[in-house]
């Protein structure tokens, strides 16, 4: 979780200094959801990710140096600097890709799960998406298709309360997005997305269910992004008080305290881990800065696969 | 050799490839027991079963996305769009996902997907079931676009489309389904990006796509009686496009026309005409380039209006006679 937080805070800082081009969507404050969800997966399992995907990518095992290089447009990045923040994929690590289209990844996750079933590969696909995506048509088409075919998918909604500036209070007439599972004949669960253990337990059960061939589930984790939607967001659509309330529910602090309370870790050990994460991020920046930019010849490469 | 229909040729190519490669499967609306809206997959579910001839809900974006996800993870899906018009509903998945994935991910991912799409007018199905939207798709880098004009080409091009590691849009004209040609029983490939000279001629080069190839050949027969020798070229694939064969022909004949069924404005024929105008063939032109395309109207249901909405043999004959009068 510290690695995700420091990575995104570093990215925020570098954007502010003009060291990174383009745009980015940070997941500071919602680190528990990717970590818990990906911890419930095995290496062979796959994920589809979103525009707010750095946490998913790191939690699925990506190398933060290659991620930073990608954000800085370098050839050593995951996509040779052609994808940037919104299009990082790590197919070898089971990350089928971030997505710049809200809801775009849902049917793709269904197709990947179809492969698992048809080739009897027994992997599960965990599909990350946000509250905004659940109002897209692709959400409904994907859930229905996964349900009728009993596919091994876990639809995992990170409800961070806002689709850009649109509050869930204004964009839904229902309390829980997970209730939509009923419409497609699959189990639905609501969890506290800032509680790592709770998210893990629910995802783990859904993953096992999928692996047994019993079909998809819909999980909604309620969480909050501390930063704006993207880098140019003045956050006029919400109050500083609301932000403070959610910051008090910091998932990292909560889980750290729990480890100490249960005697599973000391403050000293947690501080060591935190420092290690910070160093890894600093090294990622060094690696990225030393890496070459693409040549102009690379512009026209990769349009078509060989 | 035996004669079979275009519809049978498409089915035969799919069946033969599916017997060889377990990763190939078909998905789409009503393709199972029903056999597809145009009967193309008729009988296939009996041989391959419902896993590989997979009936889907009516959900074009979902079907396209599922096909992309399957392709991305090692399958080679063939998606049947019931009517090519419904590509509009699947557009995000085809344009923003399928076409972009290889590039966005730095060449580290591929989407070996075929989208079969029955297109075109002439069935009285009216405005939402008769369009030719291939220019939209040809506009997008990352997609390949194929338009077979006869049964022989359909079989060989479909084999190549399935073998290709990229998303390929395979436009089938509905009125061609019942047309017959000599088609070998064994599986064969026609490379994408290789135009075919359907009829050699010396006076004018006529490039035609899809069903317009058949109409152009009929027009060329009529014009031959007037002593006008028309060379009919079928590009067969819009992307990649074999512009060289076309340019070489124009340099020999000195006159050039292009005919396509899609709406003339912004159609792919305009692209071919521009490429010819920009090429070294420009200096060989003895007359202005002529484009024939569909009128700028939605396709109407009334048969006489519908016939008039798209170029017919007599329109092609007249256009070529006009070209010959100039210069």
Coordinates of C-alpha atoms in Angstrom, one line a residue:
Chain A
X1 CA 0.0 0.0 0.0
X2 CA 2.9 2.4 0.8
X3 CA 4.4 1.7 -2.6
X4 CA 1.1 2.7 -4.3
X5 CA 0.8 5.8 -2.2
X6 CA 4.3 7.0 -2.7
X7 CA 4.2 6.2 -6.4
X8 CA 1.1 8.3 -6.9
X9 CA 2.3 11.1 -4.7
X10 CA 5.5 11.2 -6.6
X11 CA 3.6 11.2 -9.9
X12 CA 1.5 14.1 -8.6
X13 CA 4.7 16.0 -7.7
X14 CA 6.3 15.4 -11.0
X15 CA 3.3 16.5 -13.0
X16 CA 3.2 19.7 -10.9
X17 CA 6.8 20.3 -11.9
X18 CA 6.1 19.6 -15.6
X19 CA 8.3 16.5 -15.6
X20 CA 5.5 14.3 -16.9
X21 CA 3.4 15.1 -20.0
X22 CA -0.3 14.3 -20.5
X23 CA -2.7 13.5 -17.7
X24 CA -3.0 11.1 -14.8
X25 CA -5.6 9.8 -12.4
X26 CA -4.3 9.1 -8.9
X27 CA -5.6 6.5 -6.5
X28 CA -4.2 8.0 -3.2
X29 CA -6.6 7.1 -0.4
X30 CA -7.9 3.9 -2.1
X31 CA -4.9 1.7 -1.8
X32 CA -6.6 -1.1 0.1
X33 CA -8.8 -2.1 -2.8
X34 CA -6.2 -3.1 -5.3
X35 CA -3.9 -4.6 -2.7
X36 CA -6.6 -6.7 -1.1
X37 CA -8.2 -7.8 -4.4
X38 CA -4.9 -8.8 -6.0
X39 CA -3.7 -10.6 -2.9
X40 CA -6.7 -12.8 -3.3
X41 CA -5.5 -13.8 -6.8
X42 CA -2.9 -16.3 -7.9
X43 CA -0.1 -15.4 -10.3
X44 CA -1.9 -17.0 -13.2
X45 CA -5.1 -14.9 -12.6
X46 CA -5.7 -11.8 -14.7
X47 CA -7.0 -8.4 -14.1
X48 CA -8.5 -5.6 -16.3
X49 CA -7.9 -2.1 -15.1
X50 CA -9.1 1.4 -15.4
X51 CA -7.9 5.0 -16.1
X52 CA -7.1 5.1 -12.4
X53 CA -4.9 2.0 -12.6
X54 CA -1.5 2.6 -11.0
X55 CA -2.6 0.8 -7.9
X56 CA -4.0 -2.2 -9.8
X57 CA -0.8 -2.4 -11.8
X58 CA 1.5 -2.3 -8.8
X59 CA -0.7 -4.7 -6.8
X60 CA -0.6 -7.3 -9.6
X61 CA 3.1 -7.2 -9.4
X62 CA 4.3 -4.6 -11.9
X63 CA 7.8 -3.1 -11.7
X64 CA 7.4 0.6 -10.6
X65 CA 10.5 1.6 -12.5
X66 CA 9.0 0.4 -15.8
X67 CA 5.7 2.2 -14.8
X68 CA 7.5 5.5 -14.1
X69 CA 9.4 5.1 -17.4
X70 CA 6.1 4.7 -19.2
X71 CA 4.7 7.8 -17.6
X72 CA 7.8 9.8 -18.6
X73 CA 7.4 8.6 -22.1
X74 CA 10.6 6.4 -22.2
X75 CA 11.3 3.3 -24.3
X76 CA 11.9 1.3 -21.2
X77 CA 8.3 1.8 -20.1
X78 CA 5.8 -1.0 -20.2
X79 CA 4.5 0.3 -23.6
X80 CA 7.7 2.0 -24.9
X81 CA 6.3 5.3 -23.9
X82 CA 3.3 5.1 -26.3
X83 CA 0.6 4.3 -23.7
X84 CA 1.3 6.5 -20.7
X85 CA -0.6 6.5 -17.5
X86 CA -4.0 5.3 -18.9
X87 CA -2.7 2.5 -21.1
X88 CA -0.3 0.4 -19.0
X89 CA -0.5 -3.3 -19.7
X90 CA 1.6 -6.1 -18.3
X91 CA 0.3 -9.2 -20.0
X92 CA 3.0 -11.5 -18.6
X93 CA 2.0 -10.4 -15.1
X94 CA -1.6 -10.9 -15.9
X95 CA -2.6 -7.3 -16.2
X96 CA -4.6 -7.1 -19.5
X97 CA -4.4 -3.4 -19.5
X98 CA -5.6 -0.1 -18.1
X99 CA -8.4 1.7 -20.1
X100 CA -9.1 5.2 -21.0
X101 CA -12.8 4.4 -21.8
X102 CA -15.1 4.2 -18.8
X103 CA -16.5 0.7 -18.7
X104 CA -14.4 -0.4 -21.7
X105 CA -12.7 -3.1 -19.8
X106 CA -15.8 -5.0 -18.6
X107 CA -16.6 -7.0 -21.7
X108 CA -12.9 -7.6 -22.3
X109 CA -12.7 -9.2 -18.9
X110 CA -15.6 -11.4 -19.9
X111 CA -13.7 -12.5 -23.1
X112 CA -10.6 -13.3 -21.1
X113 CA -12.7 -15.4 -18.7
X114 CA -14.2 -17.1 -21.8
X115 CA -10.7 -18.1 -22.9
X116 CA -10.0 -19.6 -19.4
X117 CA -13.2 -21.7 -19.6
X118 CA -12.8 -22.8 -23.2
X119 CA -9.1 -23.7 -22.9
X120 CA -9.6 -25.1 -19.3
X121 CA -6.8 -22.8 -18.0
X122 CA -8.6 -22.4 -14.7
X123 CA -7.6 -18.8 -14.2
X124 CA -9.9 -16.1 -12.8
X125 CA -10.3 -12.6 -14.2
X126 CA -10.8 -9.8 -11.7
X127 CA -12.3 -6.8 -13.4
X128 CA -11.7 -3.4 -11.8
X129 CA -14.1 -0.6 -12.6
X130 CA -15.5 2.5 -11.0
X131 CA -18.9 3.7 -9.9
X132 CA -19.3 5.7 -13.1
X133 CA -18.7 2.7 -15.2
X134 CA -21.7 0.9 -13.7
X135 CA -24.0 3.3 -15.5
X136 CA -22.5 2.4 -18.9
X137 CA -24.2 -0.1 -21.2
X138 CA -21.0 -2.2 -21.3
X139 CA -21.4 -2.9 -17.6
X140 CA -24.9 -4.4 -18.1
X141 CA -23.9 -6.4 -21.3
X142 CA -20.8 -7.8 -19.6
X143 CA -22.5 -8.9 -16.4
X144 CA -25.3 -10.5 -18.2
X145 CA -23.0 -12.4 -20.5
X146 CA -20.7 -13.6 -17.7
X147 CA -23.7 -14.8 -15.8
X148 CA -25.4 -16.8 -18.5
X149 CA -22.1 -18.5 -19.4
X150 CA -21.0 -19.0 -15.7
X151 CA -17.7 -17.4 -16.4
X152 CA -14.9 -17.1 -13.9
X153 CA -15.0 -13.3 -13.5
X154 CA -15.1 -11.1 -10.3
X155 CA -16.5 -7.7 -11.1
X156 CA -14.9 -5.4 -8.6
X157 CA -16.4 -1.9 -8.3
X158 CA -14.2 0.7 -6.6
X159 CA -16.9 3.1 -5.6
X160 CA -14.9 6.2 -4.8
X161 CA -18.0 8.3 -4.6
X162 CA -17.4 10.4 -7.8
X163 CA -17.5 9.8 -11.5
X164 CA -15.3 12.8 -12.3
X165 CA -17.4 15.5 -10.7
X166 CA -20.6 13.4 -10.6
X167 CA -21.5 12.3 -7.1
X168 CA -23.0 8.9 -6.6
X169 CA -25.8 10.7 -4.7
X170 CA -26.8 12.4 -7.9
X171 CA -26.1 9.6 -10.4
X172 CA -27.8 6.7 -8.7
X173 CA -31.3 6.2 -7.2
X174 CA -30.0 3.1 -5.4
X175 CA -27.9 2.9 -2.3
X176 CA -25.6 0.1 -3.4
X177 CA -24.3 -0.6 -6.8
X178 CA -23.8 -4.2 -5.7
X179 CA -27.6 -4.6 -5.6
X180 CA -27.5 -4.6 -9.4
X181 CA -26.1 -8.2 -9.2
X182 CA -29.6 -9.3 -8.5
X183 CA -30.7 -8.2 -12.0
X184 CA -28.1 -10.6 -13.5
X185 CA -28.5 -13.6 -11.2
X186 CA -25.1 -13.4 -9.5
X187 CA -24.1 -12.8 -5.8
X188 CA -23.5 -9.2 -4.8
X189 CA -21.5 -7.9 -1.9
X190 CA -20.9 -4.5 -0.4
X191 CA -17.6 -4.0 1.6
X192 CA -15.7 -1.2 3.3
X193 CA -13.1 -0.5 0.7
X194 CA -10.8 1.1 3.3
X195 CA -10.6 -2.1 5.3
X196 CA -8.0 -4.4 3.7
X197 CA -9.0 -7.5 5.5
X198 CA -12.7 -7.2 4.8
X199 CA -12.0 -6.6 1.1
X200 CA -9.6 -9.6 0.9
X201 CA -12.1 -12.0 2.6
X202 CA -14.9 -11.1 0.2
X203 CA -12.8 -11.1 -2.9
X204 CA -11.1 -14.4 -1.9
X205 CA -14.5 -16.1 -1.5
X206 CA -15.6 -14.8 -4.9
X207 CA -12.4 -15.9 -6.6
X208 CA -12.7 -19.4 -5.2
X209 CA -16.4 -19.5 -6.3
X210 CA -15.3 -18.5 -9.8
X211 CA -12.5 -21.0 -9.8
X212 CA -14.9 -23.8 -8.9
X213 CA -16.9 -22.9 -12.0
X214 CA -19.8 -21.4 -10.2
X215 CA -19.7 -18.1 -12.1
X216 CA -19.3 -14.4 -11.6
X217 CA -19.8 -12.2 -8.6
X218 CA -20.2 -8.4 -8.2
X219 CA -18.4 -6.7 -5.3
X220 CA -18.7 -3.1 -4.5
X221 CA -16.0 -1.6 -2.3
X222 CA -16.8 1.8 -0.9
X223 CA -13.8 4.1 -0.8
X224 CA -12.6 7.6 -1.6
X225 CA -10.0 9.3 -3.8
X226 CA -8.2 12.0 -1.8
X227 CA -7.1 13.8 -4.9
X228 CA -9.2 15.2 -7.7
X229 CA -10.4 13.2 -10.8
X230 CA -7.3 14.1 -12.8
X231 CA -4.5 16.7 -12.4
X232 CA -6.5 19.8 -13.4
X233 CA -9.4 19.2 -10.9
X234 CA -10.2 22.0 -8.4
X235 CA -12.5 19.7 -6.5
X236 CA -15.3 22.3 -6.4
X237 CA -17.9 19.6 -6.4
X238 CA -17.2 18.4 -2.8
X239 CA -16.3 19.9 0.5
X240 CA -12.9 20.0 2.4
X241 CA -14.9 18.6 5.4
X242 CA -15.9 15.6 3.4
X243 CA -12.3 15.0 2.4
X244 CA -11.1 15.3 6.0
X245 CA -13.7 12.7 7.1
X246 CA -12.4 10.2 4.6
X247 CA -8.8 11.0 5.3
X248 CA -9.5 9.9 8.9
X249 CA -10.3 6.5 7.4
X250 CA -6.9 6.2 5.8
X251 CA -6.7 2.5 4.8
X252 CA -2.9 2.3 5.3
X253 CA -3.0 3.7 8.9
X254 CA -6.0 1.5 9.7
X255 CA -4.3 -1.7 8.6
X256 CA -1.0 -0.7 10.2
X257 CA -2.7 -0.1 13.5
X258 CA -4.5 -3.5 13.3
X259 CA -1.2 -5.3 12.7
X260 CA 0.3 -3.6 15.8
X261 CA -2.8 -4.3 17.9
X262 CA -2.8 -7.9 17.0
X263 CA 1.0 -8.2 17.6
X264 CA 1.7 -9.1 14.0
X265 CA 4.1 -6.2 13.4
X266 CA 5.9 -3.4 15.3
X267 CA 5.9 0.3 14.5
X268 CA 9.6 -0.1 13.7
X269 CA 8.9 -2.8 11.2
X270 CA 6.2 -0.8 9.5
X271 CA 8.5 2.2 9.3
X272 CA 11.1 0.1 7.6
X273 CA 8.6 -1.1 5.0
X274 CA 7.5 2.5 4.4
X275 CA 11.1 3.6 3.9
X276 CA 11.7 0.7 1.5
X277 CA 8.7 1.8 -0.6
X278 CA 9.8 5.3 -0.7
X279 CA 13.3 4.3 -1.8
X280 CA 11.8 2.1 -4.5
X281 CA 9.9 5.0 -5.9
X282 CA 12.9 7.3 -5.9
X283 CA 14.9 4.6 -7.7
X284 CA 12.1 4.3 -10.3
X285 CA 12.5 8.0 -11.0
X286 CA 16.2 7.6 -11.4
X287 CA 15.7 4.7 -13.8
X288 CA 13.1 6.5 -15.8
X289 CA 15.2 9.7 -16.1
X290 CA 18.2 7.7 -17.4
X291 CA 16.1 5.9 -20.0
X292 CA 16.0 7.0 -23.6
X293 CA 13.1 8.6 -25.4
X294 CA 11.6 6.8 -28.4
X295 CA 13.0 7.6 -31.8
X296 CA 10.8 9.1 -34.5
X297 CA 11.1 5.8 -36.4
X298 CA 9.1 4.2 -33.5
X299 CA 6.1 6.4 -34.2
X300 CA 4.8 4.1 -37.0
X301 CA 5.8 0.8 -35.3
X302 CA 3.2 -1.4 -33.5
X303 CA 0.1 -0.2 -35.3
X304 CA -0.3 -3.8 -36.5
X305 CA 0.9 -7.0 -34.9
X306 CA 3.1 -9.2 -37.0
Chain B
X1 CA -13.8 -27.8 -59.4
X2 CA -17.3 -27.3 -58.1
X3 CA -19.5 -24.2 -57.9
X4 CA -20.7 -23.1 -54.5
X5 CA -22.3 -20.0 -53.2
X6 CA -20.6 -17.1 -51.4
X7 CA -22.5 -18.0 -48.3
X8 CA -21.3 -21.6 -48.5
X9 CA -17.7 -20.4 -49.2
X10 CA -17.7 -18.4 -46.0
X11 CA -19.1 -21.3 -44.0
X12 CA -16.6 -23.7 -45.5
X13 CA -13.7 -21.5 -44.7
X14 CA -14.8 -21.2 -41.1
X15 CA -15.5 -24.9 -40.7
X16 CA -12.2 -26.0 -42.3
X17 CA -10.2 -23.6 -40.1
X18 CA -12.1 -24.7 -37.0
X19 CA -11.3 -28.3 -37.7
X20 CA -7.6 -27.4 -37.8
X21 CA -7.4 -25.0 -34.9
X22 CA -9.3 -25.3 -31.6
X23 CA -8.7 -21.7 -30.7
X24 CA -11.0 -20.5 -33.5
X25 CA -14.6 -20.1 -32.5
X26 CA -17.6 -18.1 -33.6
X27 CA -19.8 -15.9 -31.5
X28 CA -22.8 -13.8 -32.4
X29 CA -26.6 -13.4 -32.3
X30 CA -28.7 -16.3 -33.5
X31 CA -25.7 -18.1 -35.0
X32 CA -26.5 -21.5 -33.3
X33 CA -29.5 -23.6 -34.2
X34 CA -31.0 -20.7 -36.2
X35 CA -27.9 -20.6 -38.4
X36 CA -27.5 -16.8 -38.4
X37 CA -29.7 -14.2 -39.9
X38 CA -28.4 -15.0 -43.4
X39 CA -27.9 -18.7 -42.8
X40 CA -24.1 -18.5 -43.0
X41 CA -23.5 -20.6 -39.9
X42 CA -26.3 -23.1 -40.7
X43 CA -25.4 -26.6 -39.5
X44 CA -22.2 -25.5 -37.8
X45 CA -23.5 -26.0 -34.2
X46 CA -24.2 -29.6 -35.0
X47 CA -20.5 -30.2 -35.9
X48 CA -18.8 -27.9 -33.4
X49 CA -21.2 -27.6 -30.5
X50 CA -22.5 -24.6 -28.6
X51 CA -19.2 -23.7 -27.0
X52 CA -17.6 -23.0 -30.4
X53 CA -20.7 -21.8 -32.2
X54 CA -21.7 -19.5 -29.4
X55 CA -25.1 -17.8 -29.4
X56 CA -24.9 -14.5 -27.6
X57 CA -27.4 -12.1 -26.1
X58 CA -28.3 -9.2 -28.3
X59 CA -25.5 -7.0 -27.0
X60 CA -23.1 -5.8 -29.8
X61 CA -20.7 -3.9 -27.5
X62 CA -20.6 -6.8 -25.1
X63 CA -20.0 -9.3 -27.9
X64 CA -17.2 -7.3 -29.4
X65 CA -15.6 -6.7 -26.0
X66 CA -15.8 -10.4 -25.2
X67 CA -14.3 -11.3 -28.6
X68 CA -11.5 -8.8 -27.9
X69 CA -10.8 -10.2 -24.5
X70 CA -10.7 -13.8 -25.9
X71 CA -8.4 -12.7 -28.7
X72 CA -6.1 -10.9 -26.2
X73 CA -5.7 -14.1 -24.2
X74 CA -5.0 -16.6 -26.9
X75 CA -8.2 -17.4 -28.8
X76 CA -9.0 -16.5 -32.4
X77 CA -12.6 -15.5 -32.4
X78 CA -14.8 -14.8 -35.4
X79 CA -17.6 -12.4 -34.4
X80 CA -20.7 -12.2 -36.5
X81 CA -22.4 -8.9 -36.5
X82 CA -25.9 -9.7 -37.5
X83 CA -26.1 -6.6 -39.8
X84 CA -23.1 -4.4 -40.5
X85 CA -25.3 -1.4 -39.4
X86 CA -25.0 -2.6 -35.8
X87 CA -21.2 -1.9 -35.9
X88 CA -22.3 1.5 -34.6
X89 CA -23.3 -0.1 -31.3
X90 CA -20.0 -2.0 -31.0
X91 CA -17.9 1.1 -32.1
X92 CA -16.2 1.8 -28.8
X93 CA -14.9 -1.7 -28.6
X94 CA -13.7 -1.9 -32.2
X95 CA -12.3 1.6 -32.5
X96 CA -11.0 2.4 -29.0
X97 CA -10.1 -1.1 -27.9
X98 CA -9.4 -3.6 -30.7
X99 CA -7.8 -1.1 -33.0
X100 CA -5.6 0.5 -30.4
X101 CA -4.5 -2.3 -28.1
X102 CA -1.4 -3.4 -30.1
X103 CA -0.1 0.2 -30.3
X104 CA -1.1 1.5 -26.8
X105 CA 0.6 -1.5 -25.3
X106 CA 3.8 -1.0 -27.2
X107 CA 3.4 -3.9 -29.6
X108 CA 3.2 -6.4 -26.6
X109 CA -0.4 -7.4 -27.2
X110 CA -2.3 -8.6 -30.3
X111 CA -6.0 -8.9 -31.0
X112 CA -6.5 -11.7 -33.7
X113 CA -10.1 -11.1 -34.3
X114 CA -12.4 -11.3 -37.3
X115 CA -15.6 -9.3 -37.4
X116 CA -18.0 -10.6 -40.1
X117 CA -20.5 -8.0 -41.1
X118 CA -23.3 -8.5 -43.7
X119 CA -23.7 -5.2 -45.4
X120 CA -25.4 -3.3 -48.2
X121 CA -28.7 -2.5 -49.8
X122 CA -31.1 -4.4 -52.1
X123 CA -33.1 -6.4 -49.7
X124 CA -35.8 -3.8 -48.8
X125 CA -34.6 -3.8 -45.2
X126 CA -34.5 0.0 -45.2
X127 CA -32.3 2.6 -43.5
X128 CA -31.1 0.8 -40.4
X129 CA -30.3 -2.6 -42.1
X130 CA -28.8 -1.7 -45.5
X131 CA -25.7 0.5 -44.9
X132 CA -22.2 0.2 -46.1
X133 CA -20.1 1.8 -43.3
X134 CA -16.7 0.4 -44.3
X135 CA -15.1 3.8 -44.7
X136 CA -15.6 4.5 -41.0
X137 CA -13.6 1.4 -40.1
X138 CA -11.0 1.9 -42.8
X139 CA -10.4 5.4 -41.3
X140 CA -9.1 3.9 -38.1
X141 CA -5.4 2.8 -37.9
X142 CA -5.1 -0.6 -36.4
X143 CA -8.1 -2.2 -38.2
X144 CA -7.9 -4.1 -41.5
X145 CA -10.9 -4.0 -43.8
X146 CA -11.8 -6.7 -46.4
X147 CA -14.6 -6.7 -48.9
X148 CA -14.8 -9.9 -50.9
X149 CA -16.8 -9.7 -54.2
X150 CA -17.2 -13.3 -55.0
X151 CA -17.3 -16.8 -53.4
X152 CA -13.7 -17.7 -54.4
X153 CA -12.3 -14.5 -52.9
X154 CA -14.5 -14.9 -49.8
X155 CA -13.1 -18.2 -48.9
X156 CA -9.4 -17.3 -49.4
X157 CA -9.7 -13.9 -47.8
X158 CA -11.5 -15.2 -44.8
X159 CA -8.7 -17.8 -44.3
X160 CA -6.2 -15.0 -44.3
X161 CA -8.3 -12.8 -42.0
X162 CA -8.5 -15.6 -39.4
X163 CA -4.7 -16.2 -39.7
X164 CA -4.0 -12.5 -39.2
X165 CA -2.9 -11.3 -35.8
X166 CA -5.0 -8.1 -36.0
X167 CA -8.6 -7.2 -35.9
X168 CA -10.0 -7.6 -39.4
X169 CA -13.4 -6.3 -40.5
X170 CA -14.9 -8.7 -43.1
X171 CA -17.6 -7.0 -45.0
X172 CA -20.0 -9.4 -46.8
X173 CA -22.6 -8.0 -49.2
X174 CA -25.9 -9.6 -48.5
X175 CA -26.8 -9.8 -52.2
X176 CA -23.7 -11.7 -52.9
X177 CA -24.5 -14.6 -50.5
X178 CA -26.4 -16.5 -53.2
X179 CA -23.9 -15.8 -56.0
X180 CA -21.9 -18.8 -57.2
X181 CA -18.3 -19.3 -58.3
X182 CA -15.8 -22.1 -58.8
X183 CA -14.3 -22.6 -55.3
X184 CA -11.6 -25.3 -54.5
X185 CA -12.6 -27.8 -51.8
X186 CA -9.2 -27.5 -50.1
X187 CA -8.4 -24.5 -47.8
X188 CA -6.4 -21.8 -49.5
X189 CA -5.3 -18.2 -48.7
X190 CA -5.6 -15.0 -50.6
X191 CA -3.2 -12.5 -49.1
X192 CA -4.7 -9.3 -47.6
X193 CA -3.4 -6.3 -49.6
X194 CA -3.4 -7.8 -53.1
X195 CA -5.8 -6.4 -55.6
X196 CA -7.2 -8.5 -58.4
X197 CA -7.7 -7.5 -62.0
X198 CA -11.1 -9.0 -62.6
X199 CA -11.1 -8.0 -66.3
X200 CA -8.2 -6.7 -68.4
X201 CA -8.8 -3.6 -70.5
X202 CA -7.0 -0.8 -72.3
X203 CA -9.2 2.3 -72.4
X204 CA -10.2 3.0 -68.8
X205 CA -9.4 1.7 -65.3
X206 CA -12.5 1.0 -63.2
X207 CA -11.9 0.2 -59.5
X208 CA -14.9 -1.4 -57.9
X209 CA -15.5 -2.8 -54.4
X210 CA -17.8 -5.5 -53.1
X211 CA -21.0 -6.0 -55.2
X212 CA -19.9 -3.1 -57.5
X213 CA -17.4 -5.5 -58.9
X214 CA -20.2 -7.7 -60.3
X215 CA -22.0 -4.6 -61.6
X216 CA -18.8 -3.3 -63.2
X217 CA -18.1 -6.5 -65.0
X218 CA -21.7 -6.4 -66.4
X219 CA -21.1 -2.8 -67.4
X220 CA -17.8 -3.7 -69.0
X221 CA -19.5 -6.4 -71.1
X222 CA -22.0 -3.8 -72.5
X223 CA -19.2 -1.2 -73.1
X224 CA -17.1 -3.8 -75.0
X225 CA -19.9 -4.0 -77.6
X226 CA -19.3 -0.2 -78.2
X227 CA -15.6 -0.9 -78.6
X228 CA -14.7 0.4 -75.1
X229 CA -12.2 -1.7 -73.2
X230 CA -12.6 -1.5 -69.5
X231 CA -10.1 -2.8 -66.9
X232 CA -12.0 -3.8 -63.7
X233 CA -9.9 -3.9 -60.6
X234 CA -11.1 -5.2 -57.3
X235 CA -8.9 -4.1 -54.4
X236 CA -10.4 -6.9 -52.3
X237 CA -9.0 -5.3 -49.1
X238 CA -9.3 -1.6 -48.3
X239 CA -6.8 -1.8 -45.6
X240 CA -4.1 -2.8 -46.5
X241 CA -4.7 -1.3 -50.0
X242 CA -2.8 -2.4 -53.1
X243 CA -2.6 1.0 -54.7
X244 CA 0.3 0.0 -56.9
X245 CA -1.8 -2.3 -59.1
X246 CA -4.4 0.5 -59.5
X247 CA -1.7 3.1 -60.4
X248 CA 0.0 0.8 -62.8
X249 CA -3.3 0.2 -64.6
X250 CA -4.2 3.9 -64.8
X251 CA -0.7 4.6 -66.4
X252 CA -1.7 2.1 -69.1
X253 CA -5.2 3.3 -69.7
X254 CA -5.0 7.0 -69.0
X255 CA -8.6 7.1 -67.5
X256 CA -9.8 6.3 -64.1
X257 CA -13.2 5.8 -62.4
X258 CA -14.1 4.3 -59.0
X259 CA -17.4 2.9 -58.0
X260 CA -18.7 1.9 -54.5
X261 CA -22.1 1.4 -52.9
X262 CA -21.5 3.4 -49.8
X263 CA -22.5 7.0 -49.7
X264 CA -20.3 8.9 -52.1
X265 CA -19.4 11.7 -49.7
X266 CA -16.6 10.6 -47.5
X267 CA -16.6 7.1 -49.0
X268 CA -13.5 4.9 -49.4
X269 CA -13.6 5.5 -53.2
X270 CA -12.7 9.1 -52.5
X271 CA -9.6 7.9 -50.8
X272 CA -8.7 5.7 -53.8
X273 CA -9.3 8.6 -56.2
X274 CA -7.1 10.9 -54.1
X275 CA -4.3 8.3 -54.0
X276 CA -4.4 8.0 -57.8
X277 CA -4.5 11.8 -58.1
X278 CA -1.4 12.1 -55.9
X279 CA 0.5 9.3 -57.7
X280 CA 2.7 9.4 -60.8
X281 CA -0.4 8.2 -62.7
X282 CA -1.7 11.8 -62.6
X283 CA 0.5 12.8 -65.5
X284 CA -1.0 9.9 -67.6
X285 CA -4.6 11.0 -67.0
X286 CA -6.5 12.0 -70.2
X287 CA -9.7 12.8 -68.3
X288 CA -10.8 13.9 -64.9
X289 CA -11.2 11.2 -62.3
X290 CA -14.8 10.0 -61.8
X291 CA -16.3 8.8 -58.6
X292 CA -19.6 6.9 -58.5
X293 CA -21.1 6.2 -55.1
X294 CA -24.4 6.0 -53.2
X295 CA -26.6 9.1 -53.0
X296 CA -26.4 11.2 -49.9
X297 CA -29.6 9.6 -48.5
X298 CA -30.5 6.9 -46.0
X299 CA -31.5 3.7 -47.9
X300 CA -35.3 3.8 -48.5
X301 CA -37.5 0.7 -48.4
X302 CA -39.4 1.3 -51.6
X303 CA -37.7 -0.9 -54.2
X304 CA -37.5 1.7 -57.0
X305 CA -36.2 4.3 -54.6
X306 CA -33.7 1.8 -53.2
X307 CA -32.4 0.9 -56.6
X308 CA -31.8 4.5 -57.4
X309 CA -30.0 5.2 -54.1
X310 CA -26.9 3.2 -55.2
X311 CA -25.0 2.9 -58.5
X312 CA -26.5 0.4 -61.0
X313 CA -25.0 -1.1 -64.1
X314 CA -26.6 1.6 -66.4
X315 CA -25.0 4.3 -64.2
X316 CA -21.6 2.8 -64.6
X317 CA -22.1 2.4 -68.4
X318 CA -23.1 6.0 -68.7
X319 CA -20.2 7.3 -66.5
X320 CA -17.6 5.4 -68.5
X321 CA -19.1 6.6 -71.8
X322 CA -18.8 10.2 -70.4
X323 CA -15.1 9.6 -69.5
X324 CA -14.5 8.3 -73.0
X325 CA -16.1 11.4 -74.6
X326 CA -13.7 13.7 -72.6
X327 CA -10.1 14.0 -73.6

